[in-house]
N, CA, C and O atoms as a GROMACS GRO file, in nm:
protein
  556
    1MET      N    1  -4.771  -2.675  -3.769
    1MET     CA    2  -4.787  -2.563  -3.685
    1MET      C    3  -4.926  -2.527  -3.665
    1MET      O    4  -5.012  -2.512  -3.752
    2ALA      N    5  -4.938  -2.511  -3.520
    2ALA     CA    6  -5.112  -2.473  -3.520
    2ALA      C    7  -5.108  -2.305  -3.540
    2ALA      O    8  -5.023  -2.225  -3.500
    3LYS      N    9  -5.207  -2.287  -3.603
    3LYS     CA   10  -5.228  -2.116  -3.641
    3LYS      C   11  -5.401  -2.095  -3.577
    3LYS      O   12  -5.492  -2.177  -3.588
    4ARG      N   13  -5.406  -1.993  -3.527
    4ARG     CA   14  -5.512  -1.943  -3.517
    4ARG      C   15  -5.612  -1.905  -3.657
    4ARG      O   16  -5.551  -1.843  -3.744
    5ILE      N   17  -5.766  -1.938  -3.690
    5ILE     CA   18  -5.813  -1.935  -3.783
    5ILE      C   19  -5.881  -1.828  -3.755
    5ILE      O   20  -5.925  -1.801  -3.643
    6ASP      N   21  -5.899  -1.737  -3.891
    6ASP     CA   22  -5.946  -1.581  -3.921
    6ASP      C   23  -6.096  -1.652  -3.978
    6ASP      O   24  -6.104  -1.718  -4.081
    7LEU      N   25  -6.186  -1.631  -3.907
    7LEU     CA   26  -6.363  -1.682  -3.910
    7LEU      C   27  -6.394  -1.610  -4.001
    7LEU      O   28  -6.493  -1.666  -4.050
    8ASP      N   29  -6.371  -1.507  -4.064
    8ASP     CA   30  -6.411  -1.429  -4.144
    8ASP      C   31  -6.365  -1.501  -4.304
    8ASP      O   32  -6.436  -1.503  -4.405
    9ALA      N   33  -6.254  -1.544  -4.292
    9ALA     CA   34  -6.208  -1.585  -4.420
    9ALA      C   35  -6.124  -1.716  -4.381
    9ALA      O   36  -6.003  -1.695  -4.376
   10PRO      N   37  -6.158  -1.824  -4.358
   10PRO     CA   38  -6.130  -1.959  -4.270
   10PRO      C   39  -6.034  -2.045  -4.368
   10PRO      O   40  -5.970  -2.134  -4.312
   11GLY      N   41  -6.014  -2.026  -4.525
   11GLY     CA   42  -5.984  -2.078  -4.622
   11GLY      C   43  -6.054  -2.179  -4.661
   11GLY      O   44  -6.169  -2.186  -4.617
   12SER      N   45  -6.012  -2.267  -4.740
   12SER     CA   46  -6.045  -2.349  -4.792
   12SER      C   47  -6.012  -2.506  -4.750
   12SER      O   48  -6.077  -2.606  -4.779
   13ALA      N   49  -5.893  -2.496  -4.675
   13ALA     CA   50  -5.853  -2.634  -4.642
   13ALA      C   51  -5.890  -2.678  -4.514
   13ALA      O   52  -5.889  -2.794  -4.474
   14PHE      N   53  -5.934  -2.545  -4.434
   14PHE     CA   54  -6.020  -2.566  -4.306
   14PHE      C   55  -6.153  -2.621  -4.317
   14PHE      O   56  -6.199  -2.720  -4.259
   15LEU      N   57  -6.229  -2.514  -4.432
   15LEU     CA   58  -6.360  -2.592  -4.437
   15LEU      C   59  -6.373  -2.735  -4.510
   15LEU      O   60  -6.447  -2.825  -4.471
   16ASP      N   61  -6.308  -2.741  -4.596
   16ASP     CA   62  -6.304  -2.858  -4.646
   16ASP      C   63  -6.271  -2.994  -4.552
   16ASP      O   64  -6.316  -3.106  -4.573
   17PHE      N   65  -6.176  -2.952  -4.438
   17PHE     CA   66  -6.146  -3.034  -4.350
   17PHE      C   67  -6.284  -3.033  -4.241
   17PHE      O   68  -6.277  -3.126  -4.160
   18TRP      N   69  -6.382  -2.963  -4.228
   18TRP     CA   70  -6.475  -2.946  -4.134
   18TRP      C   71  -6.593  -3.030  -4.258
   18TRP      O   72  -6.690  -3.098  -4.222
   19ARG      N   73  -6.562  -3.010  -4.373
   19ARG     CA   74  -6.693  -3.138  -4.451
   19ARG      C   75  -6.649  -3.266  -4.474
   19ARG      O   76  -6.726  -3.346  -4.528
   20GLU      N   77  -6.537  -3.299  -4.443
   20GLU     CA   78  -6.491  -3.440  -4.472
   20GLU      C   79  -6.552  -3.522  -4.345
   20GLU      O   80  -6.605  -3.460  -4.252
   21ARG      N   81  -6.545  -3.644  -4.344
   21ARG     CA   82  -6.605  -3.753  -4.245
   21ARG      C   83  -6.495  -3.763  -4.146
   21ARG      O   84  -6.404  -3.837  -4.185
   22HIS      N   85  -6.480  -3.718  -4.045
   22HIS     CA   86  -6.419  -3.729  -3.940
   22HIS      C   87  -6.463  -3.766  -3.752
   22HIS      O   88  -6.494  -3.666  -3.688
   23LEU      N   89  -6.464  -3.841  -3.707
   23LEU     CA   90  -6.499  -3.859  -3.565
   23LEU      C   91  -6.412  -3.730  -3.513
   23LEU      O   92  -6.306  -3.687  -3.559
   24CYS      N   93  -6.507  -3.671  -3.377
   24CYS     CA   94  -6.461  -3.553  -3.340
   24CYS      C   95  -6.447  -3.600  -3.176
   24CYS      O   96  -6.458  -3.715  -3.135
   25THR      N   97  -6.424  -3.492  -3.104
   25THR     CA   98  -6.390  -3.491  -2.963
   25THR      C   99  -6.492  -3.410  -2.922
   25THR      O  100  -6.531  -3.348  -3.020
   26LEU      N  101  -6.586  -3.365  -2.773
   26LEU     CA  102  -6.631  -3.287  -2.752
   26LEU      C  103  -6.583  -3.242  -2.604
   26LEU      O  104  -6.576  -3.331  -2.520
   27THR      N  105  -6.556  -3.130  -2.571
   27THR     CA  106  -6.507  -3.089  -2.453
   27THR      C  107  -6.617  -2.993  -2.355
   27THR      O  108  -6.643  -2.875  -2.379
   28THR      N  109  -6.655  -3.047  -2.280
   28THR     CA  110  -6.717  -2.956  -2.165
   28THR      C  111  -6.668  -2.958  -2.020
   28THR      O  112  -6.562  -3.015  -1.993
   29LEU      N  113  -6.732  -2.905  -1.937
   29LEU     CA  114  -6.669  -2.896  -1.812
   29LEU      C  115  -6.742  -2.910  -1.738
   29LEU      O  116  -6.842  -2.841  -1.759
   30ARG      N  117  -6.749  -2.987  -1.624
   30ARG     CA  118  -6.792  -3.016  -1.519
   30ARG      C  119  -6.803  -2.929  -1.402
   30ARG      O  120  -6.725  -2.833  -1.399
   31ALA      N  121  -6.883  -2.944  -1.309
   31ALA     CA  122  -6.920  -2.841  -1.254
   31ALA      C  123  -6.812  -2.778  -1.144
   31ALA      O  124  -6.819  -2.666  -1.094
   32ASN      N  125  -6.704  -2.883  -1.116
   32ASN     CA  126  -6.627  -2.880  -1.083
   32ASN      C  127  -6.481  -2.790  -1.138
   32ASN      O  128  -6.397  -2.758  -1.054
   33GLY      N  129  -6.466  -2.759  -1.262
   33GLY     CA  130  -6.385  -2.700  -1.357
   33GLY      C  131  -6.324  -2.815  -1.470
   33GLY      O  132  -6.290  -2.789  -1.586
   34THR      N  133  -6.321  -2.939  -1.406
   34THR     CA  134  -6.221  -3.055  -1.480
   34THR      C  135  -6.340  -3.059  -1.607
   34THR      O  136  -6.462  -3.042  -1.618
   35PRO      N  137  -6.208  -3.095  -1.708
   35PRO     CA  138  -6.274  -3.148  -1.854
   35PRO      C  139  -6.340  -3.251  -1.843
   35PRO      O  140  -6.338  -3.323  -1.743
   36HIS      N  141  -6.426  -3.278  -1.975
   36HIS     CA  142  -6.501  -3.412  -1.990
   36HIS      C  143  -6.519  -3.405  -2.140
   36HIS      O  144  -6.594  -3.328  -2.200
   37VAL      N  145  -6.427  -3.510  -2.201
   37VAL     CA  146  -6.438  -3.544  -2.342
   37VAL      C  147  -6.453  -3.682  -2.372
   37VAL      O  148  -6.412  -3.787  -2.323
   38VAL      N  149  -6.545  -3.641  -2.494
   38VAL     CA  150  -6.603  -3.770  -2.528
   38VAL      C  151  -6.595  -3.740  -2.665
   38VAL      O  152  -6.579  -3.631  -2.718
   39PRO      N  153  -6.613  -3.895  -2.734
   39PRO     CA  154  -6.651  -3.880  -2.901
   39PRO      C  155  -6.778  -3.855  -2.939
   39PRO      O  156  -6.881  -3.891  -2.883
   40VAL      N  157  -6.759  -3.762  -3.081
   40VAL     CA  158  -6.896  -3.715  -3.088
   40VAL      C  159  -6.856  -3.734  -3.264
   40VAL      O  160  -6.748  -3.763  -3.316
   41GLY      N  161  -6.992  -3.703  -3.324
   41GLY     CA  162  -7.026  -3.640  -3.474
   41GLY      C  163  -7.028  -3.485  -3.462
   41GLY      O  164  -7.114  -3.439  -3.387
   42VAL      N  165  -6.948  -3.402  -3.525
   42VAL     CA  166  -6.972  -3.247  -3.523
   42VAL      C  167  -7.068  -3.221  -3.700
   42VAL      O  168  -7.056  -3.288  -3.802
   43THR      N  169  -7.133  -3.130  -3.681
   43THR     CA  170  -7.107  -3.092  -3.806
   43THR      C  171  -7.112  -2.912  -3.769
   43THR      O  172  -7.161  -2.858  -3.670
   44TYR      N  173  -7.050  -2.856  -3.878
   44TYR     CA  174  -7.001  -2.664  -3.877
   44TYR      C  175  -7.068  -2.628  -4.008
   44TYR      O  176  -7.076  -2.698  -4.108
   45ASP      N  177  -7.110  -2.522  -3.991
   45ASP     CA  178  -7.189  -2.424  -4.041
   45ASP      C  179  -7.089  -2.313  -4.012
   45ASP      O  180  -7.074  -2.258  -3.903
   46ALA      N  181  -7.027  -2.289  -4.116
   46ALA     CA  182  -6.871  -2.180  -4.108
   46ALA      C  183  -7.004  -2.047  -4.116
   46ALA      O  184  -7.030  -1.980  -4.016
   47GLU      N  185  -7.052  -2.032  -4.208
   47GLU     CA  186  -7.166  -1.898  -4.209
   47GLU      C  187  -7.218  -1.849  -4.084
   47GLU      O  188  -7.192  -1.745  -4.024
   48ALA      N  189  -7.294  -1.941  -4.056
   48ALA     CA  190  -7.331  -1.889  -3.885
   48ALA      C  191  -7.240  -1.927  -3.811
   48ALA      O  192  -7.239  -1.863  -3.706
   49ARG      N  193  -7.155  -2.010  -3.818
   49ARG     CA  194  -7.052  -2.005  -3.696
   49ARG      C  195  -7.104  -2.097  -3.582
   49ARG      O  196  -7.117  -2.063  -3.465
   50VAL      N  197  -7.120  -2.168  -3.614
   50VAL     CA  198  -7.259  -2.282  -3.501
   50VAL      C  199  -7.159  -2.419  -3.554
   50VAL      O  200  -7.122  -2.452  -3.667
   51ALA      N  201  -7.138  -2.469  -3.440
   51ALA     CA  202  -7.104  -2.644  -3.463
   51ALA      C  203  -7.211  -2.681  -3.364
   51ALA      O  204  -7.240  -2.628  -3.257
   52ARG      N  205  -7.263  -2.787  -3.426
   52ARG     CA  206  -7.354  -2.872  -3.399
   52ARG      C  207  -7.308  -3.009  -3.350
   52ARG      O  208  -7.214  -3.067  -3.405
   53ILE      N  209  -7.388  -3.073  -3.226
   53ILE     CA  210  -7.353  -3.201  -3.161
   53ILE      C  211  -7.506  -3.255  -3.168
   53ILE      O  212  -7.586  -3.171  -3.125
   54ILE      N  213  -7.557  -3.363  -3.208
   54ILE     CA  214  -7.687  -3.420  -3.160
   54ILE      C  215  -7.658  -3.584  -3.036
   54ILE      O  216  -7.603  -3.694  -3.049
   55THR      N  217  -7.730  -3.511  -2.926
   55THR     CA  218  -7.710  -3.633  -2.832
   55THR      C  219  -7.859  -3.653  -2.764
   55THR      O  220  -7.956  -3.595  -2.812
   56GLY      N  221  -7.868  -3.730  -2.660
   56GLY     CA  222  -7.990  -3.735  -2.597
   56GLY      C  223  -7.977  -3.641  -2.440
   56GLY      O  224  -7.874  -3.620  -2.375
   57LYS      N  225  -8.094  -3.603  -2.416
   57LYS     CA  226  -8.152  -3.481  -2.334
   57LYS      C  227  -8.057  -3.524  -2.175
   57LYS      O  228  -8.021  -3.452  -2.082
   58SER      N  229  -8.046  -3.621  -2.191
   58SER     CA  230  -8.002  -3.718  -2.046
   58SER      C  231  -7.847  -3.743  -2.056
   58SER      O  232  -7.772  -3.794  -1.973
   59THR      N  233  -7.827  -3.707  -2.144
   59THR     CA  234  -7.628  -3.714  -2.141
   59THR      C  235  -7.543  -3.649  -2.015
   59THR      O  236  -7.587  -3.558  -1.945
   60ARG      N  237  -7.450  -3.693  -2.004
   60ARG     CA  238  -7.334  -3.576  -1.913
   60ARG      C  239  -7.304  -3.441  -1.993
   60ARG      O  240  -7.293  -3.329  -1.944
   61LYS      N  241  -7.287  -3.493  -2.189
   61LYS     CA  242  -7.197  -3.352  -2.219
   61LYS      C  243  -7.340  -3.251  -2.208
   61LYS      O  244  -7.329  -3.132  -2.180
   62ALA      N  245  -7.445  -3.303  -2.228
   62ALA     CA  246  -7.539  -3.206  -2.257
   62ALA      C  247  -7.582  -3.154  -2.120
   62ALA      O  248  -7.632  -3.042  -2.113
   63ALA      N  249  -7.561  -3.245  -1.989
   63ALA     CA  250  -7.590  -3.162  -1.882
   63ALA      C  251  -7.466  -3.074  -1.848
   63ALA      O  252  -7.501  -2.958  -1.826
   64HIS      N  253  -7.339  -3.091  -1.837
   64HIS     CA  254  -7.236  -3.010  -1.832
   64HIS      C  255  -7.255  -2.866  -1.897
   64HIS      O  256  -7.221  -2.762  -1.841
   65VAL      N  257  -7.319  -2.874  -2.034
   65VAL     CA  258  -7.348  -2.757  -2.110
   65VAL      C  259  -7.445  -2.693  -2.044
   65VAL      O  260  -7.422  -2.573  -2.043
   66VAL      N  261  -7.548  -2.723  -1.985
   66VAL     CA  262  -7.650  -2.643  -1.893
   66VAL      C  263  -7.563  -2.676  -1.746
   66VAL      O  264  -7.488  -2.583  -1.776
   67GLU      N  265  -7.533  -2.702  -1.676
   67GLU     CA  266  -7.476  -2.643  -1.542
   67GLU      C  267  -7.337  -2.582  -1.553
   67GLU      O  268  -7.289  -2.525  -1.456
   68GLY      N  269  -7.270  -2.594  -1.671
   68GLY     CA  270  -7.140  -2.563  -1.622
   68GLY      C  271  -7.135  -2.407  -1.678
   68GLY      O  272  -7.225  -2.326  -1.698
   69SER      N  273  -7.012  -2.402  -1.690
   69SER     CA  274  -6.950  -2.276  -1.775
   69SER      C  275  -7.071  -2.224  -1.867
   69SER      O  276  -7.128  -2.116  -1.851
   70GLY      N  277  -7.107  -2.337  -1.985
   70GLY     CA  278  -7.133  -2.283  -2.083
   70GLY      C  279  -7.046  -2.284  -2.187
   70GLY      O  280  -7.089  -2.270  -2.302
   71PHE      N  281  -6.948  -2.296  -2.167
   71PHE     CA  282  -6.857  -2.308  -2.300
   71PHE      C  283  -6.777  -2.448  -2.334
   71PHE      O  284  -6.754  -2.542  -2.257
   72ALA      N  285  -6.743  -2.432  -2.472
   72ALA     CA  286  -6.765  -2.603  -2.490
   72ALA      C  287  -6.635  -2.598  -2.609
   72ALA      O  288  -6.593  -2.484  -2.630
   73ALA      N  289  -6.577  -2.698  -2.678
   73ALA     CA  290  -6.474  -2.728  -2.764
   73ALA      C  291  -6.503  -2.844  -2.843
   73ALA      O  292  -6.513  -2.950  -2.780
   74VAL      N  293  -6.520  -2.847  -2.978
   74VAL     CA  294  -6.496  -2.955  -3.058
   74VAL      C  295  -6.361  -2.987  -3.114
   74VAL      O  296  -6.284  -2.891  -3.112
   75CYS      N  297  -6.324  -3.075  -3.153
   75CYS     CA  298  -6.167  -3.113  -3.230
   75CYS      C  299  -6.175  -3.234  -3.278
   75CYS      O  300  -6.227  -3.329  -3.220
   76GLN      N  301  -6.106  -3.238  -3.421
   76GLN     CA  302  -6.118  -3.373  -3.475
   76GLN      C  303  -5.984  -3.375  -3.549
   76GLN      O  304  -5.930  -3.277  -3.600
   77VAL      N  305  -5.949  -3.471  -3.547
   77VAL     CA  306  -5.798  -3.518  -3.599
   77VAL      C  307  -5.783  -3.650  -3.729
   77VAL      O  308  -5.867  -3.740  -3.744
   78ASP      N  309  -5.673  -3.635  -3.802
   78ASP     CA  310  -5.679  -3.739  -3.885
   78ASP      C  311  -5.518  -3.702  -3.883
   78ASP      O  312  -5.461  -3.593  -3.890
   79GLY      N  313  -5.478  -3.813  -3.872
   79GLY     CA  314  -5.299  -3.848  -3.842
   79GLY      C  315  -5.250  -3.724  -3.795
   79GLY      O  316  -5.320  -3.690  -3.701
   80ARG      N  317  -5.146  -3.626  -3.822
   80ARG     CA  318  -5.121  -3.510  -3.789
   80ARG      C  319  -5.213  -3.358  -3.792
   80ARG      O  320  -5.201  -3.260  -3.719
   81TRP      N  321  -5.295  -3.380  -3.890
   81TRP     CA  322  -5.409  -3.265  -3.916
   81TRP      C  323  -5.511  -3.268  -3.828
   81TRP      O  324  -5.583  -3.363  -3.796
   82TRP      N  325  -5.510  -3.142  -3.786
   82TRP     CA  326  -5.654  -3.130  -3.655
   82TRP      C  327  -5.708  -2.966  -3.690
   82TRP      O  328  -5.654  -2.869  -3.743
   83ALA      N  329  -5.819  -2.988  -3.640
   83ALA     CA  330  -5.900  -2.843  -3.584
   83ALA      C  331  -5.967  -2.863  -3.495
   83ALA      O  332  -6.028  -2.968  -3.475
   84THR      N  333  -5.965  -2.706  -3.383
   84THR     CA  334  -6.063  -2.708  -3.302
   84THR      C  335  -6.132  -2.590  -3.325
   84THR      O  336  -6.087  -2.489  -3.378
   85LEU      N  337  -6.248  -2.610  -3.281
   85LEU     CA  338  -6.360  -2.469  -3.260
   85LEU      C  339  -6.430  -2.466  -3.117
   85LEU      O  340  -6.481  -2.552  -3.045
   86GLU      N  341  -6.412  -2.340  -3.109
   86GLU     CA  342  -6.483  -2.322  -2.931
   86GLU      C  343  -6.527  -2.224  -2.917
   86GLU      O  344  -6.513  -2.122  -2.985
   87GLY      N  345  -6.591  -2.244  -2.821
   87GLY     CA  346  -6.763  -2.126  -2.794
   87GLY      C  347  -6.802  -2.146  -2.677
   87GLY      O  348  -6.768  -2.206  -2.575
   88ARG      N  349  -6.900  -2.066  -2.725
   88ARG     CA  350  -7.031  -2.070  -2.615
   88ARG      C  351  -7.116  -2.173  -2.670
   88ARG      O  352  -7.156  -2.164  -2.786
   89ALA      N  353  -7.150  -2.287  -2.583
   89ALA     CA  354  -7.246  -2.366  -2.577
   89ALA      C  355  -7.418  -2.353  -2.528
   89ALA      O  356  -7.453  -2.295  -2.426
   90THR      N  357  -7.495  -2.409  -2.607
   90THR     CA  358  -7.629  -2.405  -2.559
   90THR      C  359  -7.704  -2.532  -2.572
   90THR      O  360  -7.648  -2.612  -2.648
   91VAL      N  361  -7.785  -2.560  -2.533
   91VAL     CA  362  -7.878  -2.696  -2.525
   91VAL      C  363  -8.012  -2.632  -2.609
   91VAL      O  364  -8.073  -2.532  -2.571
   92HIS      N  365  -8.033  -2.684  -2.690
   92HIS     CA  366  -8.195  -2.688  -2.784
   92HIS      C  367  -8.247  -2.792  -2.779
   92HIS      O  368  -8.174  -2.891  -2.787
   93THR      N  369  -8.401  -2.810  -2.762
   93THR     CA  370  -8.495  -2.895  -2.757
   93THR      C  371  -8.576  -2.872  -2.872
   93THR      O  372  -8.632  -2.972  -2.918
   94ASP      N  373  -8.596  -2.751  -2.935
   94ASP     CA  374  -8.686  -2.716  -3.020
   94ASP      C  375  -8.656  -2.850  -3.144
   94ASP      O  376  -8.546  -2.866  -3.198
   95PRO      N  377  -8.775  -2.932  -3.171
   95PRO     CA  378  -8.787  -3.003  -3.249
   95PRO      C  379  -8.743  -2.948  -3.410
   95PRO      O  380  -8.695  -3.039  -3.477
   96GLU      N  381  -8.755  -2.796  -3.491
   96GLU     CA  382  -8.703  -2.815  -3.611
   96GLU      C  383  -8.541  -2.768  -3.564
   96GLU      O  384  -8.466  -2.754  -3.661
   97ARG      N  385  -8.496  -2.750  -3.466
   97ARG     CA  386  -8.349  -2.698  -3.482
   97ARG      C  387  -8.285  -2.852  -3.416
   97ARG      O  388  -8.163  -2.843  -3.401
   98VAL      N  389  -8.330  -2.961  -3.384
   98VAL     CA  390  -8.288  -3.107  -3.382
   98VAL      C  391  -8.314  -3.161  -3.482
   98VAL      O  392  -8.221  -3.230  -3.522
   99ALA      N  393  -8.427  -3.162  -3.561
   99ALA     CA  394  -8.451  -3.224  -3.716
   99ALA      C  395  -8.313  -3.155  -3.825
   99ALA      O  396  -8.252  -3.230  -3.901
  100ASP      N  397  -8.274  -2.980  -3.812
  100ASP     CA  398  -8.233  -2.958  -3.897
  100ASP      C  399  -8.040  -2.983  -3.835
  100ASP      O  400  -7.945  -2.989  -3.912
  101ALA      N  401  -8.036  -2.988  -3.744
  101ALA     CA  402  -7.901  -3.048  -3.708
  101ALA      C  403  -7.847  -3.210  -3.734
  101ALA      O  404  -7.738  -3.254  -3.770
  102GLU      N  405  -8.010  -3.293  -3.690
  102GLU     CA  406  -8.001  -3.451  -3.760
  102GLU      C  407  -7.966  -3.438  -3.886
  102GLU      O  408  -7.856  -3.489  -3.907
  103ARG      N  409  -8.019  -3.386  -3.989
  103ARG     CA  410  -8.019  -3.372  -4.124
  103ARG      C  411  -7.864  -3.306  -4.184
  103ARG      O  412  -7.818  -3.344  -4.292
  104ARG      N  413  -7.811  -3.228  -4.120
  104ARG     CA  414  -7.643  -3.189  -4.151
  104ARG      C  415  -7.587  -3.305  -4.083
  104ARG      O  416  -7.500  -3.354  -4.155
  105TYR      N  417  -7.598  -3.349  -4.006
  105TYR     CA  418  -7.553  -3.527  -3.960
  105TYR      C  419  -7.517  -3.597  -4.036
  105TYR      O  420  -7.405  -3.623  -4.078
  106ALA      N  421  -7.655  -3.650  -4.070
  106ALA     CA  422  -7.699  -3.727  -4.231
  106ALA      C  423  -7.627  -3.714  -4.316
  106ALA      O  424  -7.569  -3.807  -4.372
  107GLU      N  425  -7.611  -3.566  -4.350
  107GLU     CA  426  -7.508  -3.538  -4.474
  107GLU      C  427  -7.370  -3.573  -4.457
  107GLU      O  428  -7.307  -3.640  -4.539
  108ARG      N  429  -7.305  -3.512  -4.310
  108ARG     CA  430  -7.167  -3.539  -4.317
  108ARG      C  431  -7.116  -3.660  -4.330
  108ARG      O  432  -7.021  -3.705  -4.394
  109TYR      N  433  -7.213  -3.716  -4.241
  109TYR     CA  434  -7.166  -3.880  -4.180
  109TYR      C  435  -7.193  -3.970  -4.267
  109TYR      O  436  -7.149  -4.082  -4.241
  110SER      N  437  -7.274  -3.954  -4.400
  110SER     CA  438  -7.355  -4.030  -4.497
  110SER      C  439  -7.457  -4.148  -4.426
  110SER      O  440  -7.475  -4.263  -4.465
  111ARG      N  441  -7.510  -4.088  -4.322
  111ARG     CA  442  -7.597  -4.192  -4.283
  111ARG      C  443  -7.665  -4.127  -4.166
  111ARG      O  444  -7.597  -4.055  -4.093
  112ALA      N  445  -7.798  -4.145  -4.138
  112ALA     CA  446  -7.895  -4.073  -4.046
  112ALA      C  447  -7.877  -4.132  -3.931
  112ALA      O  448  -7.846  -4.251  -3.936
  113PRO      N  449  -7.887  -4.077  -3.821
  113PRO     CA  450  -7.888  -4.108  -3.700
  113PRO      C  451  -7.960  -4.234  -3.633
  113PRO      O  452  -8.042  -4.293  -3.703
  114ARG      N  453  -7.949  -4.256  -3.567
  114ARG     CA  454  -8.066  -4.335  -3.499
  114ARG      C  455  -8.138  -4.256  -3.449
  114ARG      O  456  -8.114  -4.140  -3.416
  115PRO      N  457  -8.282  -4.350  -3.437
  115PRO     CA  458  -8.412  -4.222  -3.409
  115PRO      C  459  -8.369  -4.248  -3.257
  115PRO      O  460  -8.318  -4.356  -3.226
  116ASN      N  461  -8.394  -4.131  -3.146
  116ASN     CA  462  -8.444  -4.114  -3.075
  116ASN      C  463  -8.485  -3.963  -3.022
  116ASN      O  464  -8.434  -3.853  -3.046
  117PRO      N  465  -8.619  -4.010  -2.923
  117PRO     CA  466  -8.753  -3.943  -2.888
  117PRO      C  467  -8.713  -3.826  -2.793
  117PRO      O  468  -8.771  -3.719  -2.777
  118ASP      N  469  -8.565  -3.885  -2.715
  118ASP     CA  470  -8.534  -3.780  -2.657
  118ASP      C  471  -8.388  -3.704  -2.726
  118ASP      O  472  -8.272  -3.706  -2.685
  119ARG      N  473  -8.421  -3.669  -2.790
  119ARG     CA  474  -8.269  -3.610  -2.871
  119ARG      C  475  -8.290  -3.432  -2.856
  119ARG      O  476  -8.402  -3.383  -2.846
  120VAL      N  477  -8.180  -3.359  -2.855
  120VAL     CA  478  -8.142  -3.270  -2.839
  120VAL      C  479  -8.030  -3.225  -2.921
  120VAL      O  480  -7.959  -3.314  -2.969
  121VAL      N  481  -7.996  -3.076  -2.952
  121VAL     CA  482  -7.906  -3.060  -2.985
  121VAL      C  483  -7.817  -2.961  -2.922
  121VAL      O  484  -7.865  -2.855  -2.882
  122ILE      N  485  -7.675  -2.990  -2.908
  122ILE     CA  486  -7.606  -2.901  -2.858
  122ILE      C  487  -7.560  -2.814  -2.987
  122ILE      O  488  -7.519  -2.870  -3.088
  123GLU      N  489  -7.570  -2.672  -2.978
  123GLU     CA  490  -7.534  -2.565  -3.059
  123GLU      C  491  -7.387  -2.511  -2.998
  123GLU      O  492  -7.400  -2.504  -2.876
  124ILE      N  493  -7.240  -2.466  -3.042
  124ILE     CA  494  -7.150  -2.420  -2.986
  124ILE      C  495  -7.167  -2.296  -3.069
  124ILE      O  496  -7.203  -2.317  -3.185
  125ALA      N  497  -7.147  -2.167  -3.034
  125ALA     CA  498  -7.116  -2.020  -3.130
  125ALA      C  499  -6.981  -2.073  -3.138
  125ALA      O  500  -6.933  -2.113  -3.031
  126VAL      N  501  -6.920  -2.079  -3.227
  126VAL     CA  502  -6.788  -2.074  -3.239
  126VAL      C  503  -6.679  -1.886  -3.262
  126VAL      O  504  -6.664  -1.805  -3.354
  127GLY      N  505  -6.644  -1.894  -3.161
  127GLY     CA  506  -6.581  -1.764  -3.137
  127GLY      C  507  -6.409  -1.788  -3.127
  127GLY      O  508  -6.334  -1.711  -3.067
  128ARG      N  509  -6.371  -1.897  -3.190
  128ARG     CA  510  -6.224  -1.939  -3.195
  128ARG      C  511  -6.230  -2.055  -3.236
  128ARG      O  512  -6.306  -2.143  -3.197
  129ALA      N  513  -6.111  -2.063  -3.354
  129ALA     CA  514  -6.084  -2.187  -3.402
  129ALA      C  515  -5.912  -2.184  -3.440
  129ALA      O  516  -5.852  -2.090  -3.492
  130THR      N  517  -5.860  -2.300  -3.402
  130THR     CA  518  -5.696  -2.320  -3.468
  130THR      C  519  -5.719  -2.444  -3.522
  130THR      O  520  -5.813  -2.522  -3.510
  131ALA      N  521  -5.600  -2.451  -3.593
  131ALA     CA  522  -5.618  -2.606  -3.662
  131ALA      C  523  -5.426  -2.585  -3.678
  131ALA      O  524  -5.344  -2.493  -3.668
  132ASN      N  525  -5.427  -2.725  -3.707
  132ASN     CA  526  -5.274  -2.785  -3.814
  132ASN      C  527  -5.288  -2.813  -3.922
  132ASN      O  528  -5.307  -2.934  -3.923
  133LEU      N  529  -5.293  -2.767  -4.040
  133LEU     CA  530  -5.393  -2.831  -4.153
  133LEU      C  531  -5.275  -2.847  -4.284
  133LEU      O  532  -5.160  -2.802  -4.275
  134PRO      N  533  -5.317  -2.904  -4.376
  134PRO     CA  534  -5.186  -2.911  -4.494
  134PRO      C  535  -5.193  -2.768  -4.572
  134PRO      O  536  -5.277  -2.686  -4.535
  135ALA      N  537  -5.122  -2.743  -4.658
  135ALA     CA  538  -5.153  -2.630  -4.721
  135ALA      C  539  -5.210  -2.645  -4.832
  135ALA      O  540  -5.183  -2.755  -4.880
  136PRO      N  541  -5.303  -2.559  -4.916
  136PRO     CA  542  -5.393  -2.559  -5.024
  136PRO      C  543  -5.299  -2.608  -5.151
  136PRO      O  544  -5.191  -2.559  -5.186
  137GLU      N  545  -5.354  -2.690  -5.195
  137GLU     CA  546  -5.308  -2.736  -5.332
  137GLU      C  547  -5.310  -2.592  -5.440
  137GLU      O  548  -5.408  -2.519  -5.453
  138PRO      N  549  -5.178  -2.572  -5.511
  138PRO     CA  550  -5.218  -2.436  -5.604
  138PRO      C  551  -5.293  -2.500  -5.708
  138PRO      O  552  -5.309  -2.616  -5.746
  139ALA      N  553  -5.354  -2.332  -5.756
  139ALA     CA  554  -5.481  -2.362  -5.860
  139ALA      C  555  -5.407  -2.371  -5.983
  139ALA      O  556  -5.466  -2.393  -6.089
   0.00000   0.00000   0.00000
């Protein structure tokens, strides 16, 4: 059963799930308000409450963040288990931010992203999280 996650105390099952290697989806909104959903790799920094997606600056997902409402959601699924992060999204071109996002991606997905001189990072300031995850193992 889905439950709202307390971002101040998200729990080990939630944090572990966001450290595991999973393909995710990113949902952004087109100018007309309809959703655009694409598969992406995501990293989540629970301490900063920031989800990061690396992409090319000319992609529709980056354009939707810039042109649209600025809200986005990422979701990952593993069988019946899933977790979603939602919040205000922004696109950053700063080389240090992009390099940090690339490093985080390489750590989570065990491979460096392919070279892309036009890379940007979409950052979602996570304000809400929901999930359906297994109960943590007893200590």
